[in-house]
Coordinates of C-alpha atoms in Angstrom, one line a residue:
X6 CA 0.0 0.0 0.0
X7 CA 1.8 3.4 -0.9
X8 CA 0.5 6.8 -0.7
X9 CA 1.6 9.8 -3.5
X10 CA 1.4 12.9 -0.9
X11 CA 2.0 12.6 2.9
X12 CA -1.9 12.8 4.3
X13 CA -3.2 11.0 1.4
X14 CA -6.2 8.0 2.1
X15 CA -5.3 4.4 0.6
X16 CA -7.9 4.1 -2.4
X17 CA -7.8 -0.2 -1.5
X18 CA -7.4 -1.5 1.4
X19 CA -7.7 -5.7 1.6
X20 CA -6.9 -7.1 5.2
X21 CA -5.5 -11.0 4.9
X22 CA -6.3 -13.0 8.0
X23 CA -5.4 -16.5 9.2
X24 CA -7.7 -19.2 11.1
X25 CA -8.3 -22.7 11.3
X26 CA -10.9 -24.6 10.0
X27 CA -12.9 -24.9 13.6
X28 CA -12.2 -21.0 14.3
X29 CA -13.8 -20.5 10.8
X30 CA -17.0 -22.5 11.5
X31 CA -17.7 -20.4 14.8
X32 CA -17.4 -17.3 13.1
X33 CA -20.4 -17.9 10.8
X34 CA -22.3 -17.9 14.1
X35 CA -20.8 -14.4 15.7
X36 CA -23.4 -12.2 16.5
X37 CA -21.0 -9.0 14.8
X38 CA -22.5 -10.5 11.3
X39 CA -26.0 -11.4 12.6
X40 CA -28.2 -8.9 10.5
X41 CA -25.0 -8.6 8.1
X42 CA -26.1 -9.3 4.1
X43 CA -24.4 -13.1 3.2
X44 CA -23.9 -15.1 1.0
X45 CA -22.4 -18.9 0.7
X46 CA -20.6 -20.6 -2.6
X47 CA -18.1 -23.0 -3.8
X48 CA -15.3 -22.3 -5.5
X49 CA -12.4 -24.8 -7.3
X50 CA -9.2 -22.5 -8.5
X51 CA -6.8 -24.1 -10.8
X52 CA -3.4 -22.3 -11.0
X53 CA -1.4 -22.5 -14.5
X54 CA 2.3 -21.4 -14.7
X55 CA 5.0 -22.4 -17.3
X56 CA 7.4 -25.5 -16.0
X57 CA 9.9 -23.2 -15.1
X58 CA 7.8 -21.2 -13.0
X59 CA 8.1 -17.9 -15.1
X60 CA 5.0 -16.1 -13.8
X61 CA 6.0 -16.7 -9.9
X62 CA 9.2 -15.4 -10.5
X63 CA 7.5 -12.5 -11.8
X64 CA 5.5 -11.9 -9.4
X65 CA 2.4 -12.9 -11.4
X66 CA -0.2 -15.2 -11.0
X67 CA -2.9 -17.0 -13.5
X68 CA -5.8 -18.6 -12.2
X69 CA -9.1 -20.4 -13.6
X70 CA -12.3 -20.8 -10.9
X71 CA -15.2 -22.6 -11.4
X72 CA -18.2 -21.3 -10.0
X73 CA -21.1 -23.6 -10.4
X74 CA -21.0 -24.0 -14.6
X75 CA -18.7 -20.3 -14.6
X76 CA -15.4 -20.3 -15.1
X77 CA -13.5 -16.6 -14.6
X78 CA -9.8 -16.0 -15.6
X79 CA -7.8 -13.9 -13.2
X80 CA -4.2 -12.5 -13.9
X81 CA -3.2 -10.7 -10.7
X82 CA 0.4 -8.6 -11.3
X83 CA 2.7 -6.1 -8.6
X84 CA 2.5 -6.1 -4.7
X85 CA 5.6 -6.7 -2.9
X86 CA 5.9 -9.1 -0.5
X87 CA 4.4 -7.9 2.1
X88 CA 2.0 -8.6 5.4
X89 CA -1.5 -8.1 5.9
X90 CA -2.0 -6.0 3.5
X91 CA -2.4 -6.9 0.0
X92 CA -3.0 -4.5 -3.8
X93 CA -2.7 -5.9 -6.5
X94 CA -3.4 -5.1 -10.7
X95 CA -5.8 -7.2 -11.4
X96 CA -7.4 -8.4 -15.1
X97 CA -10.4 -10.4 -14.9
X98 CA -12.8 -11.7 -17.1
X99 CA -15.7 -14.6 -17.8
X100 CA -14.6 -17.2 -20.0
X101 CA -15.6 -20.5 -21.8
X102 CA -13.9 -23.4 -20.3
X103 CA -11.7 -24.8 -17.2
X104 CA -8.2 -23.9 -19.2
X105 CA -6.5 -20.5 -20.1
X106 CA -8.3 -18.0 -23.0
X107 CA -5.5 -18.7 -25.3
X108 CA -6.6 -15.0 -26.9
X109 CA -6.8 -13.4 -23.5
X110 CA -3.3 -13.2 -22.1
X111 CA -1.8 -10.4 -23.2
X112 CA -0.9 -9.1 -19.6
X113 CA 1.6 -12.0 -19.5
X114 CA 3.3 -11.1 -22.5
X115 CA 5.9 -9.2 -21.0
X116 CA 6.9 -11.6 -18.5
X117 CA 7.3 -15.0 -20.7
X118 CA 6.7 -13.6 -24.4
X119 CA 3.9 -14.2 -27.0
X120 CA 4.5 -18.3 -26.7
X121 CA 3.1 -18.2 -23.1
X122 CA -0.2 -19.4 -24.2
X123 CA 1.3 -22.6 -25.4
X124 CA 3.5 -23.3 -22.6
X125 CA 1.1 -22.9 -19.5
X126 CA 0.2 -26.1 -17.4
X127 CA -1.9 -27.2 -13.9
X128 CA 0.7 -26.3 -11.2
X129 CA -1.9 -26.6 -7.8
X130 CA -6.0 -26.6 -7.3
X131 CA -7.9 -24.8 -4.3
X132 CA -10.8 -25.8 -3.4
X133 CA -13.4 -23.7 -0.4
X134 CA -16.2 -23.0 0.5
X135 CA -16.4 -19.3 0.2
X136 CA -19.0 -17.3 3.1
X137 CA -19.1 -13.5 2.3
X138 CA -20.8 -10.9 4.1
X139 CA -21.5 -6.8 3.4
X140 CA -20.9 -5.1 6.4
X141 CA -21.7 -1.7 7.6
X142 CA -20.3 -0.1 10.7
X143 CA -20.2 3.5 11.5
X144 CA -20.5 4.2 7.8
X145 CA -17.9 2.4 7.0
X146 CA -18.5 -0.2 4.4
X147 CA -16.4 -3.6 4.3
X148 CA -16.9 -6.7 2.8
X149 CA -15.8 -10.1 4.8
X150 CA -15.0 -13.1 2.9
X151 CA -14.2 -16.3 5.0
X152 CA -12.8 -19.0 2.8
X153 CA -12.5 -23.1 4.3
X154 CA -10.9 -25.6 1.6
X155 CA -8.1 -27.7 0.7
X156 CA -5.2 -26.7 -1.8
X157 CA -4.1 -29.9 -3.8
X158 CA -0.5 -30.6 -5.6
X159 CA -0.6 -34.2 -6.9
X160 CA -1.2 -36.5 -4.1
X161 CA -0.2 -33.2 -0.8
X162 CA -2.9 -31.1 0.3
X163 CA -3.1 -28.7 3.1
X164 CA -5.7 -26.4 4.8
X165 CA -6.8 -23.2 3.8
X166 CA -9.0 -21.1 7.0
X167 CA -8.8 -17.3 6.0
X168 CA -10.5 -14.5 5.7
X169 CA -10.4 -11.3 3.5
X170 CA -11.5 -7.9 5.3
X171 CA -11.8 -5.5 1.9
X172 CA -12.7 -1.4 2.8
X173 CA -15.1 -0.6 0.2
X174 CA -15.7 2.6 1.6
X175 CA -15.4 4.8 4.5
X176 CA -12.4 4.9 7.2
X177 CA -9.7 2.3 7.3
X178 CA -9.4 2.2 10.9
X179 CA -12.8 0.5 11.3
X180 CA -11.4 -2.4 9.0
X181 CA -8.9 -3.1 11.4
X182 CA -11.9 -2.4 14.7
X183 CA -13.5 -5.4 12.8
X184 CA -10.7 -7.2 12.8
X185 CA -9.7 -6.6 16.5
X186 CA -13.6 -7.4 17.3
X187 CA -13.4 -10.7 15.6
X188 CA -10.7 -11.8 17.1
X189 CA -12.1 -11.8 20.1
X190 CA -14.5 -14.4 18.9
X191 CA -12.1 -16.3 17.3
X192 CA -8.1 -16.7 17.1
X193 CA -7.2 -14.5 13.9
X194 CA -3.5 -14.1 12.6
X195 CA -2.2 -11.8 10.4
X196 CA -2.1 -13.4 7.2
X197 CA 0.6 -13.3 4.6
X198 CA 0.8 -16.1 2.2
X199 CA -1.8 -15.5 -0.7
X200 CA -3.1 -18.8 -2.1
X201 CA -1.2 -18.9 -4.7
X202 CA 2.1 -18.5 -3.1
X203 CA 0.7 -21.1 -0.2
X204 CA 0.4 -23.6 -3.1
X205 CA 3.3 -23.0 -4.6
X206 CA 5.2 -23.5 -1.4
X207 CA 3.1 -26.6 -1.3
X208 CA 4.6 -27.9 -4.3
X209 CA 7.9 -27.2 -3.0
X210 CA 7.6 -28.4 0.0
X211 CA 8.2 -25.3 1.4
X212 CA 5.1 -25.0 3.3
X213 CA 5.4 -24.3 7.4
X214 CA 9.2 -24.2 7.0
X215 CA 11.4 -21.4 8.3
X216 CA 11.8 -18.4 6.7
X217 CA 14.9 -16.3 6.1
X218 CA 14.6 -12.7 5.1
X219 CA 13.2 -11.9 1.8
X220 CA 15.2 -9.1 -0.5
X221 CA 13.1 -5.8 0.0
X222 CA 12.3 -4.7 -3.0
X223 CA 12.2 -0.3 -3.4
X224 CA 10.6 1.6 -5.9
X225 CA 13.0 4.3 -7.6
X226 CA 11.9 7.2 -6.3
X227 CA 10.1 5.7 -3.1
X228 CA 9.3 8.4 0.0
X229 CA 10.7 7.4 3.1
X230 CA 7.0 6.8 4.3
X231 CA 6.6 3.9 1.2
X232 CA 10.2 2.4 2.5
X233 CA 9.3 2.1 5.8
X234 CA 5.9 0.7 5.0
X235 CA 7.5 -2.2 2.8
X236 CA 10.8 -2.5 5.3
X237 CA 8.5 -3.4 8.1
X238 CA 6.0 -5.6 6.3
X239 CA 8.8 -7.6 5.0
X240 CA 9.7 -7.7 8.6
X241 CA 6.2 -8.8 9.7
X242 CA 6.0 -11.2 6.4
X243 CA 9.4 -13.0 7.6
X244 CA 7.8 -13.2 11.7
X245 CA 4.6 -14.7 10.6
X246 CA 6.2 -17.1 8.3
X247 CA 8.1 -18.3 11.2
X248 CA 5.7 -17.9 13.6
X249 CA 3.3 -20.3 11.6
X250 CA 6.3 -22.7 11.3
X251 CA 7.3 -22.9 14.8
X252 CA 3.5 -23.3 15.6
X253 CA 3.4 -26.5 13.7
X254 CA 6.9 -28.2 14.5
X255 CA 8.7 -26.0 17.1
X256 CA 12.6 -26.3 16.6
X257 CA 15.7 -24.1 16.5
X258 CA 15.4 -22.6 12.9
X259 CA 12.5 -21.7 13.0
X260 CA 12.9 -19.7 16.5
X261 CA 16.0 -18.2 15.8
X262 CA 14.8 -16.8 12.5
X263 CA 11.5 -15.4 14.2
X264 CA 13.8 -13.5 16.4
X265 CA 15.8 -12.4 13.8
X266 CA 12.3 -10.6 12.1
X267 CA 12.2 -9.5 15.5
X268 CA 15.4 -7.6 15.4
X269 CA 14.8 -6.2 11.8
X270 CA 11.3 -4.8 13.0
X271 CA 12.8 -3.4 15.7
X272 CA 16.1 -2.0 14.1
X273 CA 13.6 -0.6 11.4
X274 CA 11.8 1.5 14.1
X275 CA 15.0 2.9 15.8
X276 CA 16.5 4.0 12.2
X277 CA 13.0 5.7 11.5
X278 CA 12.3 7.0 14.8
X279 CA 12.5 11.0 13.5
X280 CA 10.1 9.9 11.2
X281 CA 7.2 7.9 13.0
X282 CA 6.6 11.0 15.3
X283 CA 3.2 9.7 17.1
X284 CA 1.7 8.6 20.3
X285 CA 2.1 5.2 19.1
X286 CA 5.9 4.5 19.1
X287 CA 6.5 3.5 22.4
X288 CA 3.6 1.3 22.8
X289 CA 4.9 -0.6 19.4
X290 CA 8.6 0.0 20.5
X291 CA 7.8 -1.7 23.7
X292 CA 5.9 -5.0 22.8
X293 CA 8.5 -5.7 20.1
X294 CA 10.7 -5.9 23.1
X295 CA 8.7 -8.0 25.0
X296 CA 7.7 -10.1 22.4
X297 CA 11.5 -10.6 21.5
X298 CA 12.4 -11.5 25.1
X299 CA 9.8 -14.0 25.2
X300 CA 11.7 -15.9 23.2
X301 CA 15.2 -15.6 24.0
X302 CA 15.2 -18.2 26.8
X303 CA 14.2 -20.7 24.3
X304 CA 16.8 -19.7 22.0
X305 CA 19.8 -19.1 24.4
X306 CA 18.9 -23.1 25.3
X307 CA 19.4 -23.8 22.0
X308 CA 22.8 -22.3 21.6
X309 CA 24.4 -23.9 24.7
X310 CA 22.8 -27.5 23.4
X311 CA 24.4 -27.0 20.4
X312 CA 27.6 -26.2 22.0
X313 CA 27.6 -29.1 24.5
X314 CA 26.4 -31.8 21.7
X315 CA 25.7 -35.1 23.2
X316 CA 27.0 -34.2 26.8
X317 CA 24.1 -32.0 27.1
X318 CA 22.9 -32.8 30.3
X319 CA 19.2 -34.2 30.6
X320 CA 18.4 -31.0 32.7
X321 CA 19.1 -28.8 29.9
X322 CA 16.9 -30.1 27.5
X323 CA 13.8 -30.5 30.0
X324 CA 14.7 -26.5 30.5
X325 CA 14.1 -26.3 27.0
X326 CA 11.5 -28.1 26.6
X327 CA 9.7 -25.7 28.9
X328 CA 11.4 -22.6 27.2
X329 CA 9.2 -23.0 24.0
X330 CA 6.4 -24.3 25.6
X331 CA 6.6 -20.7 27.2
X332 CA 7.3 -19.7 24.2
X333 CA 4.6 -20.7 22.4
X334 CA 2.3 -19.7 25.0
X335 CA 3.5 -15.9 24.4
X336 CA 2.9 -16.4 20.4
X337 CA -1.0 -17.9 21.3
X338 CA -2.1 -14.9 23.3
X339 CA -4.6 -12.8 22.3
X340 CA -2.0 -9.7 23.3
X341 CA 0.6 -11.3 20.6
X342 CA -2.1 -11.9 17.3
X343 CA -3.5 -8.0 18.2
X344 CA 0.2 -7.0 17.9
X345 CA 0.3 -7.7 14.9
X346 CA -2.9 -6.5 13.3
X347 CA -2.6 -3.4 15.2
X348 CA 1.3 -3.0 13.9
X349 CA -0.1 -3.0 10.1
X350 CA -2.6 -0.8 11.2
X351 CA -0.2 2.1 11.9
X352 CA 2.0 0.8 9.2
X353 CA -1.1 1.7 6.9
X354 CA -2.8 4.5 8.2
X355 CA -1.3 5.7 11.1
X356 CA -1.0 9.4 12.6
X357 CA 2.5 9.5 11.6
X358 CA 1.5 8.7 8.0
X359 CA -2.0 10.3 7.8
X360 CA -0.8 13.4 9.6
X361 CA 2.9 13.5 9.8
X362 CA 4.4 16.4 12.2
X363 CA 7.0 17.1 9.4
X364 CA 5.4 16.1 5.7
X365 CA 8.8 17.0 4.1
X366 CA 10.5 14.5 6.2
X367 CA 7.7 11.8 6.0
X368 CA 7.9 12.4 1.8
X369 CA 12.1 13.1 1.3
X370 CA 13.4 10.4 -0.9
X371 CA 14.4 7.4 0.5
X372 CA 17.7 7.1 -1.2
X373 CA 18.8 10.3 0.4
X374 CA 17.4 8.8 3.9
X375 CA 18.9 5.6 3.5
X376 CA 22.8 7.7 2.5
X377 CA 22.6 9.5 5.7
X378 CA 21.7 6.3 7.9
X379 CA 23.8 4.0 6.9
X380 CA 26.8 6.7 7.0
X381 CA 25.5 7.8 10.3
X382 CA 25.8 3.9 11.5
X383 CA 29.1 3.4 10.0
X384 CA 31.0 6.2 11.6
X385 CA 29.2 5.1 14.9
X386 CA 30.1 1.5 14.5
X387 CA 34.1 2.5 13.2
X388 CA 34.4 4.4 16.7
X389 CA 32.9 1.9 19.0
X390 CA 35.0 -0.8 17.3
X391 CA 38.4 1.1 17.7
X392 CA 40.5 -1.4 19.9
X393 CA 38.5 -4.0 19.6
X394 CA 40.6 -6.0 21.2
X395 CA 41.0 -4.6 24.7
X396 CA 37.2 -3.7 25.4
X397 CA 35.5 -5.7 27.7
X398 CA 32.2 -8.6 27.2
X399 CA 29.5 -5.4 27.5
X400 CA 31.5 -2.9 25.4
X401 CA 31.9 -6.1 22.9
X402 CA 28.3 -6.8 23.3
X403 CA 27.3 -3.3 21.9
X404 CA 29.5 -3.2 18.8
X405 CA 27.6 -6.3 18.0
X406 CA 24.4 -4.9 17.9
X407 CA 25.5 -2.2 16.0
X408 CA 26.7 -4.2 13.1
X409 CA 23.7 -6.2 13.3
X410 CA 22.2 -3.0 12.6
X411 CA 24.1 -2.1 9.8
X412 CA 23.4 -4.9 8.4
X413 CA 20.2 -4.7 8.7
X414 CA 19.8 -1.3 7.2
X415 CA 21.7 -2.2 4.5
X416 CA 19.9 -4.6 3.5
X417 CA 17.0 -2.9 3.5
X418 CA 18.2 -0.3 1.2
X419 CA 20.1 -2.1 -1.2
X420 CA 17.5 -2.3 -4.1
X421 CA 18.4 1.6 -3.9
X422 CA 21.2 1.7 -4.9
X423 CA 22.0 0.2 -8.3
X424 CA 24.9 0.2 -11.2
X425 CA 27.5 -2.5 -11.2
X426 CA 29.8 -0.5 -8.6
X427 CA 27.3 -0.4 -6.1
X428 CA 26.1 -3.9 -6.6
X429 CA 30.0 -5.0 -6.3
X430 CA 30.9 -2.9 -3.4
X431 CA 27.3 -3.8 -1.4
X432 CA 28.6 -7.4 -1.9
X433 CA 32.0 -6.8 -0.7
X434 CA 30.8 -4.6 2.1
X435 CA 28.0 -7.0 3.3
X436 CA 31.1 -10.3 3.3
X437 CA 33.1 -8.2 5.2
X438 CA 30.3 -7.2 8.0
X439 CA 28.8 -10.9 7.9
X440 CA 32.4 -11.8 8.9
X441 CA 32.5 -9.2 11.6
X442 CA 28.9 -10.1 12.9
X443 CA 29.7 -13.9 13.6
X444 CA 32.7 -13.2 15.5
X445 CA 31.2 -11.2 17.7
X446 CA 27.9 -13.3 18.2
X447 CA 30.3 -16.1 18.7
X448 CA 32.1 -14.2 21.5
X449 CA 29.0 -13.2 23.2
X450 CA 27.4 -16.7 23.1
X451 CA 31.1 -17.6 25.3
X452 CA 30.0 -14.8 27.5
X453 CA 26.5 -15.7 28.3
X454 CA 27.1 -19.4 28.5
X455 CA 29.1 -18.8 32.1
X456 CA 25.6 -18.2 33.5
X457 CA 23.7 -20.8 32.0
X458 CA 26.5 -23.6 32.7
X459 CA 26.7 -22.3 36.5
X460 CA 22.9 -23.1 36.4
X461 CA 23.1 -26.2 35.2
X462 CA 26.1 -26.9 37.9
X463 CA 28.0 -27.8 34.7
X464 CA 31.8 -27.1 34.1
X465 CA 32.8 -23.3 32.9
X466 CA 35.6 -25.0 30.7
X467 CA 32.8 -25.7 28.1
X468 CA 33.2 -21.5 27.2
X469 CA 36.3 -22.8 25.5
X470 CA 38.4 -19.7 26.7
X471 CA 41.5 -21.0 24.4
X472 CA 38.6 -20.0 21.5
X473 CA 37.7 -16.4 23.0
X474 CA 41.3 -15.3 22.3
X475 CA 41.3 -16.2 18.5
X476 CA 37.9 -15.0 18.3
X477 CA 38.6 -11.4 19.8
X478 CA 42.0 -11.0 17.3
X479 CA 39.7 -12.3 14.3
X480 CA 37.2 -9.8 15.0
X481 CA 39.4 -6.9 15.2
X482 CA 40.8 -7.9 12.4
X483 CA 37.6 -7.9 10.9
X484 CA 36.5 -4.7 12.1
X485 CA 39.2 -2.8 10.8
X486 CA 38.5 -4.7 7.2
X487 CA 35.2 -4.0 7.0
X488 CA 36.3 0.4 7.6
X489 CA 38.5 -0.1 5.2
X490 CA 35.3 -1.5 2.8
X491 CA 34.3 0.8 -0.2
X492 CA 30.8 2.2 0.5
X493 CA 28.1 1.1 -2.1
X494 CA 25.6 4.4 -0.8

């Protein structure tokens, strides 16, 4: 969702949400839709795409659904990857059978050329049963569509329990109300898989796995107010994903990588604090936080396990054991799934978008924003990092987090910056902090694990203190490398 002037209303606003198939069937029966205009249907999708995938990797997707003896052929193009929130192009039309209008692709042209017709096959089907509803509150008007099926490659299918929130026309914030409200009722997530990328992930097997973060794609010419919206909903996208995944089979990669979204989402904010000037910083600011901690014990279990191997003692794993059950606790809360809605909620249409205390800042480019942070973060993290080598575990500590912030931030702005010397020195520069990142969360993992063993009445030697030594020399060494790196801003 992007806005052309700072102030400026969203013209489409579609809210994706996630259920299950039992959540679904009790909200048919909440009395928020009692009185509500609905209607019931079913609907079988097929999904076409050339064998080597061309339209995904375009970001395009073709679909035939049969409605009773209908069939309609949708071509949706555009929309980064995102969470929650979902505009798309969209070309749609009635046609005669279940396969592609040969005549009627032209929108597809570009992406795989004028043989596309010839080349498309089945990739995945969906089948639901579709319940939609016209609902009016406050003179808002939104239409709620709750959709319970299966989506089918070959012989692996999985669920599908979601529901689409679309503002049709009125205020925004009484989408999201509705949302809130309904989730009340009935445990909503913030949804951000449409169905055809849930059945493409299906067909790779890639369905309720983790999720590293996905390049963050910016528009030439983007506002600082469009970068932040897509840098924190790639942020959200990657926490979900993960979320989701660690719901279903809860193990290391999966946490760890949720807690990295974590630390993106919350590095985001601190670089664009100046610009999200409203009541609602802290609050957000806050949660992430919490939300963050509530994880760590699980993950700081994981890290000594890994380091102990098979001499882990039994007590350590029981400890973990309970650490993600707490975990997962934290995730199921009602406080956690509001979080989220209400984060894309200010993302979208919140006071420091809708009425910004400075518009110029809110609107500058975002190239010119993303030049002075990431300079800003270098020159902090050169003078922090000078003498590396005789600072002590806490001074260490904070160097770390301010590479993991530069790398952070540069990867969100990377897509700015393009040409062949930008591209080569963001590579180089990005090698060179990697390097500088993993010695330092190497030495702080032998500086926390003290604690933990002492816990466990287990031996200090397991720090490996021989290790720390290398470890500090390699990360000076590393430091002053990564200075001496050619900027790509």
């Amino acid at each position: 969702m992007t806005r052309s002037a700072a102030g400026e209303q969203p013209t489409e606003i579609e809210l994706k949400l996630e259920t299950d198939a039992n959540a679904a069937a009790s909200l048919r029966q909440s009395a928020m839709l009692t009185g509500s205009a609905g209607s019931e249907r079913e609907q079988f999708t097929t999904y076409f795409d050339t064998p080597d995938a061309d339209l995904r990797a375009a970001g395009v997707s073709l679909r035939v659904r049969r409605i009773g003896e209908r069939h309609i052929q949708t071509i949706k193009a555009g929309g980064p990857a995102t969470a929650g929130i979902f505009a798309r192009a969209e070309w749609e039309r009635e046609i005669a059978g279940p396969g592609p209008d040969m005549d009627d692709l032209a929108p597809l042209h570009g992406v795989v050329g004028d043989s596309a017709p010839v080349r498309l096959r089945p990739v995945f089907t969906i089948a639901v049963r579709r319940h939609s509803w016209e609902i009016e509150r406050s003179g808002t008007a939104i239409e709620l569509v709750a959709d319970e099926g299966t989506v089918s490659v070959e012989d692996r299918h999985a669920a599908v329990a979601e529901i689409e929130a679309e503002l049709m026309s009125g205020d925004p914030a009484a989408l999201f109300a509705l949302a809130r409200d309904l989730g009340r009722e009935v445990p909503l997530r913030l949804g951000v898989l449409t169905k055809a990328e849930r059945g493409y992930r299906l067909a790779e097997n890639l369905l309720h796995l983790p999720a590293k973060a996905e390049r963050v794609e910016l528009d030439e010419g983007a506002s600082v107010a469009q970068a932040f919206a897509a840098i924190a909903g790639s942020c959200l996208r990657q926490f979900r994903l993960n979320e989701d995944a660690l719901r279903k089979n809860p193990q290391p990669d999966a946490l760890h990588q949720a807690r990295v979204a974590l630390r993106r989402l919350r590095s985001a904010l601190s670089i664009f604090k100046p610009v999200l000037a409203d009541d609602r910083f802290d609050h957000f600011a806050a949660e992430l936080r919490r939300l963050a901690h509530a994880l760590g014990e699980a993950r700081d279990l994981d890290v000594l396990v890994g380091r102990l191997g098979p001499n882990a003692d039994p007590a350590i794993h029981t400890a973990r054991e309970q650490a993600y059950a707490a975990a997962l606790a934290t995730l199921d809360t009602q406080r956690t799934r509001d979080l989220m809605i209400d984060l894309v909620a200010w993302i979208t249409v919140g006071e420091w978008r809708v009425r910004p205390v400075d518009p110029a800042l809110v609107e500058q480019p975002a190239e010119d924003f993303a030049a002075a942070s990431l300079r800003r973060l270098r020159r902090r993290l050169k003078k922090r990092g000078q003498d590396l080598d005789t600072l002590d575990d806490e001074q260490r500590h904070r160097v770390r987090i301010l590479a993991k912030k530069l790398r952070y931030v540069a990867e969100f702005f990377e897509s700015l910056f393009t040409g062949k010397k930008a591209r080569r020195r963001y590579k180089a520069f990005r090698k060179r902090l990697a390097a500088l990142q993993e010695d330092l969360g190497e030495l702080n993992d032998l500086a926390t694990a003290p604690a933990l063993l002492k816990r466990f009445d287990l031996d200090e030697q397991a720090c490996s203190p021989d290790r720390r030594e290398a470890l500090i020399a390699d990360a000076a060494k590393a430091h002053r490398s990564l200075i001496k790196a050619e900027r790509f801003w």
